[in-house]
Protein backbone atom coordinates (compact mmCIF):
# COMPACT_ATOMS: atom_id res chain seq x y z
CA LEU A 1 -2.24 17.61 -4.41
CA CYS A 2 -0.66 17.44 -1.65
CA HIS A 3 -2.99 19.50 0.09
CA GLN A 4 -5.12 16.53 0.39
CA VAL A 5 -2.48 14.27 2.28
CA THR A 6 -3.95 13.50 5.66
CA GLU A 7 -1.60 10.81 6.59
CA VAL A 8 1.43 8.91 4.94
CA ARG A 9 2.33 5.62 6.69
CA ARG A 10 5.49 3.81 6.13
CA LYS A 11 4.44 -0.02 6.60
CA SER A 12 8.13 -1.67 5.47
CA ASP A 13 10.45 -0.42 3.17
CA ARG A 14 8.44 -1.95 0.10
CA ILE A 15 4.74 -0.87 1.06
CA VAL A 16 3.88 3.11 2.17
CA VAL A 17 0.15 3.67 2.84
CA VAL A 18 -1.10 7.17 1.95
CA MET A 19 -4.71 8.90 2.95
CA MET A 20 -5.97 11.06 0.66
CA VAL A 21 -9.40 13.33 1.18
CA TYR A 22 -11.19 14.63 -2.01
CA GLY A 23 -13.81 16.68 -0.46
CA LYS A 24 -15.84 14.71 1.51
CA GLN A 25 -14.36 11.16 0.07
CA GLY A 26 -11.23 9.36 1.08
CA THR A 27 -9.18 7.28 -0.42
CA ARG A 28 -6.36 5.26 0.32
CA VAL A 29 -3.60 4.47 -1.69
CA VAL A 30 -1.45 1.66 -1.18
CA SER A 31 2.37 1.96 -2.85
CA CYS A 32 4.35 -1.64 -3.27
CA TYR A 33 7.81 -2.30 -4.68
CA ALA A 34 7.85 -6.46 -4.85
CA PRO A 35 11.03 -8.33 -4.52
CA GLN A 36 12.87 -9.19 -7.29
CA ALA A 37 13.14 -12.61 -8.00
CA CYS A 38 16.79 -12.90 -6.98
CA CYS A 39 16.04 -12.07 -3.50
CA GLY A 40 15.36 -14.72 -0.85
CA GLU A 41 12.18 -16.54 0.18
CA GLU A 42 11.63 -15.26 2.96
CA GLU A 43 11.74 -11.71 2.01
CA LYS A 44 8.96 -12.61 -0.71
CA ASP A 45 7.06 -14.56 1.91
CA ARG A 46 7.18 -11.06 4.95
CA PHE A 47 6.22 -9.00 1.55
CA SER A 48 3.46 -11.19 0.49
CA ASP A 49 2.31 -10.81 4.03
CA ASP A 50 2.34 -7.28 4.27
CA VAL A 51 0.74 -6.63 1.30
CA THR A 52 -2.00 -9.40 2.39
CA GLN A 53 -2.78 -7.39 5.68
CA GLU A 54 -2.35 -4.06 4.53
CA LEU A 55 -5.44 -4.85 1.63
CA ALA A 56 -6.91 -6.50 4.16
CA VAL A 57 -8.10 -3.18 5.91
CA LYS A 58 -11.92 -2.86 5.69
CA THR A 59 -12.83 0.18 4.02
CA LYS A 60 -16.42 1.19 2.28
CA ARG A 61 -14.74 1.63 -1.28
CA ILE A 62 -13.86 -0.86 -3.71
CA PRO A 63 -10.10 -0.92 -4.08
CA ILE A 64 -8.59 -0.91 -6.87
CA VAL A 65 -4.93 -2.26 -7.76
CA ALA A 66 -2.76 -1.77 -10.17
CA LEU A 67 0.94 -3.32 -10.97
CA ARG A 68 3.29 -2.97 -12.82
CA LEU A 69 5.76 -6.03 -13.30
């Protein structure tokens, strides 16, 4: 699996973007760790803005979002 990774980009302490290629198809994985309830509103807002910005990147693929709450 590690041979398919073409790029790893750390957006913040909570968001990492991994680009992978399988054959001729590319896949972008966005891994996120949301702030806990006890964190401040500023940190939660910053996280929300960063995730929204990252998911707004245009791709030709259908996005798949998996959350662990």
